[in-house]
Coordinates of C-alpha atoms in Angstrom, one line a residue:
L1 CA 0.0 0.0 0.0
T2 CA 1.1 3.6 -0.6
P3 CA 0.7 6.2 2.1
E4 CA -2.3 7.6 0.3
Q5 CA -4.1 4.2 0.3
E6 CA -3.5 3.4 3.9
T7 CA -5.7 4.9 6.6
S8 CA -4.2 6.2 9.9
G9 CA -4.7 5.1 13.4
L10 CA -4.8 1.8 15.2
R11 CA -7.6 0.5 13.0
A12 CA -5.2 0.4 10.1
L13 CA -2.8 -1.7 12.1
F14 CA -5.5 -4.0 13.4
D15 CA -7.0 -4.4 9.9
R16 CA -3.6 -5.7 8.6
T17 CA -3.0 -8.0 11.6
H18 CA -3.5 -11.7 11.2
P19 CA -6.8 -12.7 13.0
D20 CA -5.0 -15.2 15.2
D21 CA -2.5 -12.6 16.4
L22 CA -5.0 -9.8 16.9
A23 CA -5.4 -10.4 20.6
L24 CA -1.6 -10.4 21.1
V25 CA -1.3 -7.1 19.3
R26 CA -4.2 -5.5 21.2
S27 CA -2.7 -6.5 24.5
Q28 CA 0.7 -5.1 23.7
I29 CA -0.9 -1.8 22.5
D30 CA -2.9 -1.7 25.7
K31 CA 0.2 -1.9 27.8
V32 CA 1.7 1.0 26.0
L33 CA -1.5 3.1 26.3
E34 CA -2.0 2.2 30.0
N35 CA 1.6 2.7 31.1
N36 CA 2.9 5.3 28.7
G37 CA 5.6 2.9 28.0
Q38 CA 7.1 0.7 25.3
A39 CA 6.4 -2.7 23.7
S40 CA 8.4 -5.0 21.5
F41 CA 6.8 -8.1 20.0
Q42 CA 6.4 -10.3 16.9
H43 CA 3.2 -11.0 15.0
R44 CA 1.9 -11.8 11.5
I45 CA 0.4 -9.3 9.1
I46 CA -1.6 -9.9 5.9
R47 CA -0.9 -7.9 2.8
P48 CA -3.7 -6.8 0.5
N49 CA -2.8 -9.6 -1.9
G50 CA -3.3 -12.2 0.9
E51 CA 0.4 -12.8 1.5
Q52 CA 1.3 -13.3 5.1
R53 CA 4.5 -11.8 6.6
I54 CA 6.1 -12.0 10.1
V55 CA 7.1 -8.6 11.6
H56 CA 8.8 -7.4 14.7
A57 CA 7.1 -4.4 16.1
R58 CA 8.3 -1.8 18.5
E59 CA 5.8 0.7 19.9
E60 CA 6.5 3.8 22.1
M61 CA 4.2 6.4 23.7
I62 CA 5.3 10.0 22.9
L63 CA 4.7 12.4 25.8
D64 CA 4.5 16.2 25.9
P65 CA 6.6 18.3 28.3
C66 CA 3.9 17.9 30.9
G67 CA 4.1 14.1 30.7
E68 CA 0.8 13.7 28.9
P69 CA 0.6 11.2 26.0
T70 CA 0.3 12.8 22.6
R71 CA 0.8 10.0 20.1
M72 CA 2.2 6.5 19.7
M73 CA 5.2 6.0 17.4
G74 CA 6.5 2.6 16.2
T75 CA 8.6 0.7 13.8
I76 CA 7.8 -2.5 12.1
Q77 CA 10.5 -4.7 10.6
D78 CA 9.9 -7.6 8.3
V79 CA 11.6 -10.7 9.9
T80 CA 9.9 -13.3 7.7
R81 CA 13.2 -14.6 6.1
R82 CA 14.9 -14.7 9.5
H83 CA 12.0 -16.5 11.1
L84 CA 11.8 -19.1 8.3
Y85 CA 15.6 -19.6 8.5
I86 CA 15.4 -20.2 12.2
E87 CA 12.6 -22.7 11.7
A88 CA 14.5 -24.6 9.0
L89 CA 17.6 -24.6 11.2
T90 CA 15.6 -25.9 14.2
E91 CA 14.1 -28.6 12.0
R92 CA 17.5 -29.6 10.7
E93 CA 19.0 -29.8 14.2
G94 CA 16.0 -31.9 15.3
R95 CA 16.7 -34.4 12.4
I96 CA 20.4 -34.6 13.3
R97 CA 19.5 -35.1 17.0
A98 CA 17.1 -37.9 16.1
I99 CA 19.8 -39.6 14.0
V100 CA 22.4 -39.3 16.8
E101 CA 20.0 -40.6 19.4
N102 CA 19.0 -43.6 17.4
V103 CA 22.2 -44.9 15.8
I104 CA 23.6 -48.1 17.2
D105 CA 27.0 -46.6 17.8
A106 CA 27.9 -44.5 20.8
I107 CA 28.7 -40.9 19.9
I108 CA 30.5 -38.8 22.5
T109 CA 31.9 -35.3 22.0
I110 CA 34.4 -33.5 24.3
D111 CA 35.9 -30.1 24.4
E112 CA 39.6 -29.1 24.5
E113 CA 39.7 -29.8 28.2
G114 CA 38.4 -33.3 27.7
L115 CA 35.1 -32.5 29.3
I116 CA 32.1 -34.4 27.9
E117 CA 29.5 -32.3 26.0
T118 CA 27.3 -34.9 24.4
F119 CA 26.6 -38.5 25.3
N120 CA 24.0 -40.3 23.2
P121 CA 21.7 -43.2 24.2
A122 CA 24.0 -45.8 22.7
A123 CA 26.9 -44.5 24.9
E124 CA 24.5 -44.7 27.9
R125 CA 23.9 -48.4 27.1
I126 CA 27.6 -49.2 26.7
F127 CA 29.0 -47.4 29.7
G128 CA 26.0 -47.5 32.1
Y129 CA 25.8 -43.8 32.8
N130 CA 22.9 -41.5 32.1
A131 CA 23.9 -38.5 30.0
D132 CA 23.0 -36.1 32.9
Q133 CA 25.3 -38.0 35.2
I134 CA 28.4 -37.7 33.0
I135 CA 28.1 -34.5 30.8
G136 CA 30.6 -32.0 32.1
L137 CA 32.9 -34.6 33.5
N138 CA 36.3 -35.6 32.1
I139 CA 36.3 -38.3 29.4
S140 CA 39.2 -39.9 31.2
M141 CA 36.8 -41.6 33.6
L142 CA 35.8 -43.9 30.7
I143 CA 39.4 -44.8 30.0
P144 CA 41.4 -47.5 31.8
S145 CA 44.9 -46.8 33.2
P146 CA 47.6 -46.1 32.2
H147 CA 45.9 -44.1 29.3
R148 CA 43.6 -42.4 31.7
E149 CA 46.4 -40.5 33.4
R150 CA 47.9 -39.5 30.0
H151 CA 44.7 -38.5 28.1
D152 CA 44.8 -34.8 28.9
S153 CA 48.4 -34.6 27.7
Y154 CA 47.3 -36.4 24.5
I155 CA 44.8 -33.7 23.8
Q156 CA 47.3 -30.9 24.6
G157 CA 49.9 -32.4 22.3
Y158 CA 47.4 -32.5 19.5
L159 CA 46.3 -28.9 20.0
E160 CA 49.9 -27.8 20.0
T161 CA 51.2 -29.9 17.1
G162 CA 48.2 -31.0 15.1
Q163 CA 49.6 -34.5 15.2
S164 CA 47.9 -37.5 16.8
K165 CA 48.0 -41.3 16.5
I166 CA 44.3 -41.7 17.1
I167 CA 42.6 -38.8 15.2
D168 CA 40.9 -40.1 12.0
V169 CA 42.1 -43.6 12.7
G170 CA 39.9 -46.5 13.9
R171 CA 41.3 -48.8 16.5
D172 CA 40.2 -51.3 19.1
V173 CA 40.5 -50.1 22.7
E174 CA 38.9 -50.7 26.1
G175 CA 36.5 -48.5 28.0
V176 CA 35.5 -48.5 31.7
R177 CA 31.8 -48.9 32.6
K178 CA 30.1 -47.3 35.5
D179 CA 30.4 -50.5 37.5
G180 CA 34.2 -50.5 37.0
T181 CA 34.3 -53.4 34.5
T182 CA 36.0 -52.9 31.1
V183 CA 34.4 -53.3 27.7
P184 CA 36.2 -53.7 24.4
V185 CA 35.1 -51.1 21.8
H186 CA 36.1 -50.0 18.4
L187 CA 36.9 -46.3 18.5
A188 CA 37.2 -43.7 15.8
V189 CA 37.9 -40.1 16.8
S190 CA 37.7 -37.0 14.6
S191 CA 38.3 -33.3 15.4
I192 CA 36.2 -30.4 14.4
R193 CA 37.4 -26.8 14.6
M194 CA 34.6 -24.4 15.7
A195 CA 34.5 -20.7 16.5
D196 CA 35.0 -21.3 20.2
G197 CA 37.6 -24.0 19.9
V198 CA 38.2 -27.6 18.9
R199 CA 35.7 -30.4 19.6
F200 CA 36.6 -34.1 19.5
V201 CA 33.9 -36.6 18.3
G202 CA 34.3 -40.2 19.3
V203 CA 32.3 -43.0 17.7
L204 CA 32.4 -46.3 19.6
R205 CA 31.0 -49.7 18.9
D206 CA 30.8 -52.5 21.5
I207 CA 32.8 -55.4 20.1

């Protein structure tokens, strides 16, 4: 619409608001009117051609020198593309999470300090720990001696030199279960460089 086509006032805003979001918009506007304050919220609008868009609205009451409200001023930003991108990203993350949680192999990720960040259901079955019991602890608790005591130095050496005997190489090793027994596993470790540092991903299969 051009400025000449659009009518002024709240009625114009309400007319362009999606019916399912009208109550939300009205409640936010009421807050501004009642408190002479501000509001920031998202809602859907409908263009004259029927197209729906998602907008982020900011509304503010303008007061005169005596503190009396004179008008409401606001901005409306079209955030449809960003909203759809976030939806798609969330759906993609959900699919990846579903895959990780349902594969037969254990998948464990750790940070540069050796602290466990993810521990999928297959890892829970192999080692006997629930994820919430072990996330945040050092991966060395799943490694038998003497490698347990050396593991942190292995990580540090890789971070300093970029060289490791186990990165990107599959090998048979032993792990330590929650009850203290050992379990033979095939282990493959890869490293991923991220914005906040390196992550190590271990894929293990009970053999």
